[in-house]
Amino acid sequence: MLNETVYIVDDDPSVREGLDSLLRSVGYETHCFASPREFQLHRRVDTPACLVLDVRMPGASGLDFQVELANSHDAIPIIFITGHGDVPMSVRAMRAGAVEFLLKPFREQDLLDAIHLAIERDRTRRQGEAVDTELNERFATLTTREREVMTLVASGRLNKQIAADLGLSEVTVKVHRGQVMRKMQAATLADLIRMSDRLGLSANRA
């Protein structure tokens, strides 16, 4: 059993049942819903996932729901399926970040390939968020002065220049810099610069 989840939203029970059977047979955990609202009311499991979403449902538009999810900062990757697609519709969906736009009837392998891609995309996003969370936790342990030093080091300033900028001795700057490297778990200056870039450090944040 894969530790990966596929959410299926389609108003047609036969489509839901068919997709559910197919995806479970290859190891995915699945959850099926007849409408976007049902999906929203469901508490999702904390695993890499994607959403297989019908474009047209009674009283609901999959394309509008895609926009709604994006506006609420829900980054779950979406694969659209439809029996009523056209080029403008598919272009709109893809430009808004959809992984794939499949016309019914579609090949099972095409759907499986799209789901694999979508879940890998979600896995990468989750890993990135975990890294960001850890970096922010490390950054939070720095003193105000250490944050100032980190920002200036990452901007390319030398110890002597930082000392002048902050009105400190060069020895004190070296002590702060060492503390920053230790607390941020940066082995090299290049590591620290990459961390600063990921944190989006600026003089304002420091």
Protein backbone atom coordinates (compact mmCIF):
# COMPACT_ATOMS: atom_id res chain seq x y z
CA MET A 1 0.00 0.00 0.00
CA LEU A 2 1.39 3.36 -1.04
CA ASN A 3 1.41 6.16 1.51
CA GLU A 4 -0.21 8.39 -1.11
CA THR A 5 -3.77 9.64 -1.42
CA VAL A 6 -5.98 10.47 -4.38
CA TYR A 7 -9.16 12.47 -3.86
CA ILE A 8 -11.82 11.99 -6.53
CA VAL A 9 -14.55 14.58 -7.09
CA ASP A 10 -17.14 13.66 -9.72
CA ASP A 11 -20.93 13.77 -9.62
CA ASP A 12 -21.24 10.51 -11.60
CA PRO A 13 -21.27 7.51 -9.20
CA SER A 14 -20.08 5.13 -11.92
CA VAL A 15 -17.03 7.32 -12.61
CA ARG A 16 -16.21 7.55 -8.91
CA GLU A 17 -16.53 3.80 -8.47
CA GLY A 18 -14.45 3.03 -11.54
CA LEU A 19 -11.64 5.38 -10.56
CA ASP A 20 -11.76 4.21 -6.95
CA SER A 21 -11.37 0.58 -8.06
CA LEU A 22 -8.55 1.37 -10.49
CA LEU A 23 -6.52 3.45 -8.06
CA ARG A 24 -6.95 1.11 -5.12
CA SER A 25 -5.79 -1.77 -7.31
CA VAL A 26 -2.41 -0.06 -7.78
CA GLY A 27 -2.02 0.84 -4.11
CA TYR A 28 -3.37 4.35 -3.70
CA GLU A 29 -5.59 5.37 -0.80
CA THR A 30 -8.71 6.98 -2.25
CA HIS A 31 -11.53 9.18 -1.03
CA CYS A 32 -14.51 9.88 -3.28
CA PHE A 33 -16.89 12.86 -3.27
CA ALA A 34 -19.89 13.87 -5.36
CA SER A 35 -19.15 17.59 -5.15
CA PRO A 36 -16.44 20.11 -4.27
CA ARG A 37 -18.34 20.97 -1.07
CA GLU A 38 -18.20 17.36 0.13
CA PHE A 39 -14.46 17.37 -0.52
CA GLN A 40 -13.98 20.57 1.47
CA LEU A 41 -15.85 19.15 4.46
CA HIS A 42 -13.57 16.11 4.54
CA ARG A 43 -10.56 16.14 6.85
CA ARG A 44 -7.60 15.19 4.69
CA VAL A 45 -4.85 12.79 5.69
CA ASP A 46 -1.33 14.16 5.97
CA THR A 47 0.23 12.36 3.03
CA PRO A 48 1.35 13.33 -0.49
CA ALA A 49 -1.87 13.67 -2.48
CA CYS A 50 -3.64 14.97 -5.54
CA LEU A 51 -7.17 15.79 -6.62
CA VAL A 52 -8.90 14.22 -9.63
CA LEU A 53 -11.62 16.76 -10.40
CA ASP A 54 -14.49 16.75 -12.87
CA VAL A 55 -14.85 20.01 -14.79
CA ARG A 56 -18.63 20.19 -14.95
CA MET A 57 -20.92 19.12 -12.12
CA PRO A 58 -24.47 20.17 -11.22
CA GLY A 59 -24.23 23.56 -9.56
CA ALA A 60 -20.45 23.47 -9.49
CA SER A 61 -17.56 24.27 -11.80
CA GLY A 62 -14.29 22.44 -11.37
CA LEU A 63 -12.45 25.40 -12.89
CA ASP A 64 -14.02 27.81 -10.41
CA PHE A 65 -13.18 25.43 -7.58
CA GLN A 66 -9.55 25.39 -8.76
CA VAL A 67 -9.49 29.17 -8.36
CA GLU A 68 -11.15 28.91 -4.95
CA LEU A 69 -8.51 26.47 -3.73
CA ALA A 70 -5.71 28.68 -5.02
CA ASN A 71 -7.19 31.73 -3.29
CA SER A 72 -7.27 29.82 -0.01
CA HIS A 73 -3.59 28.82 -0.50
CA ASP A 74 -4.50 25.15 -0.92
CA ALA A 75 -1.75 23.81 -3.15
CA ILE A 76 -3.07 20.29 -3.77
CA PRO A 77 -2.20 19.36 -7.39
CA ILE A 78 -5.25 18.96 -9.64
CA ILE A 79 -5.94 16.63 -12.55
CA PHE A 80 -9.06 17.56 -14.49
CA ILE A 81 -11.27 14.98 -16.17
CA THR A 82 -14.17 15.92 -18.42
CA GLY A 83 -16.43 14.71 -21.18
CA HIS A 84 -17.09 18.26 -22.34
CA GLY A 85 -13.65 19.79 -22.75
CA ASP A 86 -12.46 22.31 -25.26
CA VAL A 87 -9.15 24.02 -25.95
CA PRO A 88 -9.88 27.31 -24.11
CA MET A 89 -11.06 25.36 -21.06
CA SER A 90 -7.93 23.19 -20.98
CA VAL A 91 -5.68 26.21 -21.49
CA ARG A 92 -7.35 28.00 -18.58
CA ALA A 93 -6.92 24.98 -16.33
CA MET A 94 -3.27 24.43 -17.24
CA ARG A 95 -2.38 28.11 -16.87
CA ALA A 96 -3.91 28.02 -13.40
CA GLY A 97 -1.57 25.18 -12.47
CA ALA A 98 -3.41 21.96 -13.30
CA VAL A 99 -1.15 18.95 -13.77
CA GLU A 100 -3.23 17.45 -16.59
CA PHE A 101 -6.53 17.86 -18.44
CA LEU A 102 -7.95 14.53 -19.59
CA LEU A 103 -10.92 14.04 -21.90
CA LYS A 104 -13.27 11.13 -21.18
CA PRO A 105 -12.85 8.40 -22.17
CA PHE A 106 -9.13 8.48 -21.36
CA ARG A 107 -6.56 5.72 -21.15
CA GLU A 108 -6.08 4.39 -17.64
CA GLN A 109 -2.30 4.69 -18.04
CA ASP A 110 -2.61 8.37 -18.93
CA LEU A 111 -4.46 8.96 -15.68
CA LEU A 112 -1.98 6.91 -13.66
CA ASP A 113 0.93 8.81 -15.21
CA ALA A 114 -0.71 12.14 -14.37
CA ILE A 115 -1.40 11.03 -10.78
CA HIS A 116 2.20 9.92 -10.34
CA LEU A 117 3.42 13.32 -11.56
CA ALA A 118 0.94 15.20 -9.38
CA ILE A 119 1.84 13.30 -6.22
CA GLU A 120 5.57 13.78 -6.83
CA ARG A 121 4.89 17.49 -7.21
CA ASP A 122 3.01 17.49 -3.91
CA ARG A 123 5.77 15.50 -2.22
CA THR A 124 8.37 18.04 -3.38
CA ARG A 125 6.21 20.92 -2.13
CA ARG A 126 5.80 19.26 1.26
CA GLN A 127 9.53 18.66 1.59
CA GLY A 128 10.19 22.29 0.74
CA GLU A 129 7.69 23.46 3.35
CA ALA A 130 9.34 21.21 5.95
CA VAL A 131 12.74 22.75 5.16
CA ASP A 132 11.27 26.25 5.41
CA THR A 133 9.67 25.46 8.76
CA GLU A 134 12.94 24.13 10.15
CA LEU A 135 14.90 27.13 8.89
CA ASN A 136 12.42 29.54 10.44
CA GLU A 137 12.65 27.67 13.74
CA ARG A 138 16.45 27.97 13.67
CA PHE A 139 16.25 31.64 12.70
CA ALA A 140 13.90 32.28 15.63
CA THR A 141 16.67 31.19 18.04
CA LEU A 142 18.96 34.02 16.89
CA THR A 143 19.25 37.22 18.88
CA THR A 144 18.44 40.52 17.20
CA ARG A 145 22.15 41.25 16.79
CA GLU A 146 22.83 37.80 15.35
CA ARG A 147 20.05 38.34 12.80
CA GLU A 148 21.62 41.63 11.79
CA VAL A 149 25.01 39.97 11.38
CA MET A 150 23.53 37.08 9.41
CA THR A 151 21.79 39.44 7.01
CA LEU A 152 24.95 41.46 6.43
CA VAL A 153 27.14 38.36 6.03
CA ALA A 154 24.72 36.95 3.49
CA SER A 155 24.75 40.23 1.58
CA GLY A 156 28.50 39.88 1.11
CA ARG A 157 29.79 42.27 3.76
CA LEU A 158 33.17 41.50 5.33
CA ASN A 159 33.64 41.29 9.12
CA LYS A 160 35.42 44.65 9.13
CA GLN A 161 32.57 46.26 7.19
CA ILE A 162 29.92 44.70 9.42
CA ALA A 163 31.76 45.98 12.49
CA ALA A 164 31.65 49.50 11.06
CA ASP A 165 28.00 49.15 10.04
CA LEU A 166 26.91 48.04 13.52
CA GLY A 167 29.38 49.98 15.63
CA LEU A 168 31.02 46.84 16.97
CA SER A 169 34.56 45.52 17.20
CA GLU A 170 35.63 43.03 14.56
CA VAL A 171 36.20 40.44 17.29
CA THR A 172 32.59 40.81 18.47
CA VAL A 173 31.35 40.40 14.91
CA LYS A 174 33.35 37.18 14.59
CA VAL A 175 31.74 35.86 17.79
CA HIS A 176 28.24 36.69 16.53
CA ARG A 177 29.05 35.17 13.15
CA GLY A 178 30.18 31.94 14.82
CA GLN A 179 26.97 31.81 16.83
CA VAL A 180 24.93 32.33 13.69
CA MET A 181 26.73 29.50 11.88
CA ARG A 182 26.21 27.17 14.86
CA LYS A 183 22.53 27.98 15.47
CA MET A 184 21.64 27.86 11.77
CA GLN A 185 23.65 24.62 11.37
CA ALA A 186 25.50 26.10 8.41
CA ALA A 187 28.73 24.28 7.61
CA THR A 188 29.96 26.90 5.15
CA LEU A 189 29.31 30.48 4.14
CA ALA A 190 27.63 29.17 0.98
CA ASP A 191 25.19 27.21 3.19
CA LEU A 192 24.38 30.34 5.15
CA ILE A 193 23.77 32.35 1.99
CA ARG A 194 21.42 29.68 0.64
CA MET A 195 19.53 29.68 3.94
CA SER A 196 19.28 33.47 3.88
CA ASP A 197 17.92 33.39 0.34
CA ARG A 198 15.33 30.78 1.31
CA LEU A 199 14.31 32.83 4.33
CA GLY A 200 14.05 35.94 2.18
CA LEU A 201 16.23 37.90 4.57
CA SER A 202 16.43 41.63 4.22
CA ALA A 203 17.48 44.50 6.42
CA ASN A 204 13.80 44.93 7.37
CA ARG A 205 13.44 41.37 8.65
CA ALA A 206 16.68 41.48 10.59
